Amino acid sequence: MWGGRFADGPSSIMREINASIPFDKKLWRQDIRASLAHVEMLAKQDIVAAEDAAKIIDGLNQIAQEYEADGVPENLDLEDIHMTIEARLTEIVGPVAGRLHTARSRNDQVATSFRLWVRDAMNDVSDGLWDLREALIARAKEQADTIMPGFTHLQVAQPITMGHHLLAYYEMFTRDSSRFWAAKERLNQCPLGAAALAGTGFPNDRQMTAEALDFAAATANSMDSVSDRDFALDYLMAASQTALHLSRLAEEIIIWASQPFGFVKLSDEWSTGSSIMPQKRNPDAAELVRGHAGRIVGCLNSLMMTMKGLPLAYSKDMQDDKPPVFEAHDLLGLSLAAMTGIVQSVTFVPETMRAAADSGFSTATDLADWLVRDVNIPFREAHHITGAAVKLCEERGCGLADLSPADLTAIDGRVAGHDMPDLSVEGSVASRTSYGGTAPEQVRERIAELEQTNRL
Ligand code: ARG
């Protein structure tokens, strides 16, 4: 019934499902670089004659110029970037082009090109993270004394400083950066020369190609070389963790910029208006950073599911390794750049933040600590007494600092004869001088330390 039409159908779909050129053309620089290293090695080892190698090298350099100028042609019949380059090389230098593929396979070729690409991507992200971390330090320095409420459960907890809050993110992004460095070290071995899966009988020099491509060593097992994509998963895991941190900062900025909070004002550059509500200034960039984090984690899931349960060595499933990495990298690059711009340009509103820090009995812990330190009451009891003091304030509609020594003595006789402690938000923040605490002097000390040491 439908057989006549079907006869041609599968082959065109086959061609389409098989082709990776629409996305892997991004690897053209890496593929040419690896081929140049490979053919130089083949010549040095007398596997390919020097004059043939010279022709191939000229041809590859010409292709690089063509692609630089005009982009990569996308012919689905040629399947992928590796075949596309080889086909063009054949047009330029003739059958001698066929010698390039001696002692290698597309399996080690694609693993090498992709590793080179991911290694560059890791460097890009480290640069992006560096800029964001610099922006956080600069703003933290400027806001070291700016008091704001610190939250737990999004309920006012204790007063902190904006400088301290920003440096918390600095620490997170620094660990993220170290994840990319560590991943790069693991990635930095060269699979070229592993061939299809078993190695090759040609006397290739794998150390030579590894060195030419700036790898620390050649991979030690030919099957592992062509089968694993853990270097790409390492990238996606580090990217996902970075994206999660970005999404939390984005969420805080969105909350801070909302009218009921009003802790910050977003600059024109990093906000958008509404087509119907003229008064609106929306935090779209921060919302998209928050949203992109979900997509980046989705990319990690995608590649994990691709790799799960694959038998050694190469299976075509693995061609699906590239789109999630490319997508995550684009999204992460944009997110980092946008967040850096937001951090650099956001305006803080200290009065609003100070007033909020003064609400919700935020210095209750300071009162309890004072009862322990000055009145010599065990902390659990001090906690109870302070709870009663908060209740009294709620009944009177006043703050803790408005209570008199007599009020506290009425709650617990042991307070008799003591003056009231300093329960101001300034006093509270200044007292948090423990290492890593929120006191402005601690924040400044940390910044000085960061400015003096060589950071990753
Ligand atoms: N386009 C393929 C990929 O990206 C190249 C490797 C093909 N190898 C093979 N044995 N079919 O994974």
Tab-separated table of N, CA and C in Angstrom, residues 90 149 152 188 202 288 305 340 413:
chain	number	residue	atom	x	y	z
A	90	THR	N	40.601	16.363	-0.743
A	90	THR	CA	40.738	15.538	-1.948
A	90	THR	C	40.552	16.402	-3.200
A	149	PRO	N	19.495	43.122	56.016
A	149	PRO	CA	19.109	41.954	56.805
A	149	PRO	C	19.696	40.688	56.199
A	152	THR	N	17.257	33.733	57.023
A	152	THR	CA	17.147	32.276	56.933
A	152	THR	C	15.656	32.032	56.728
A	188	ASN	N	43.280	16.584	29.938
A	188	ASN	CA	44.418	16.979	29.120
A	188	ASN	C	45.330	15.842	28.653
A	202	PHE	N	50.790	0.651	12.655
A	202	PHE	CA	51.796	1.595	12.136
A	202	PHE	C	52.642	2.128	13.295
A	288	LEU	N	16.484	35.409	33.182
A	288	LEU	CA	16.991	34.471	32.178
A	288	LEU	C	18.218	33.719	32.684
A	305	MET	N	22.509	10.622	30.047
A	305	MET	CA	21.616	9.570	29.535
A	305	MET	C	22.164	8.960	28.259
A	340	THR	N	27.778	39.499	35.344
A	340	THR	CA	28.860	40.450	35.599
A	340	THR	C	28.365	41.880	35.378
A	413	GLY	N	14.868	38.167	87.022
A	413	GLY	CA	15.460	38.974	88.088
A	413	GLY	C	16.974	39.100	88.011
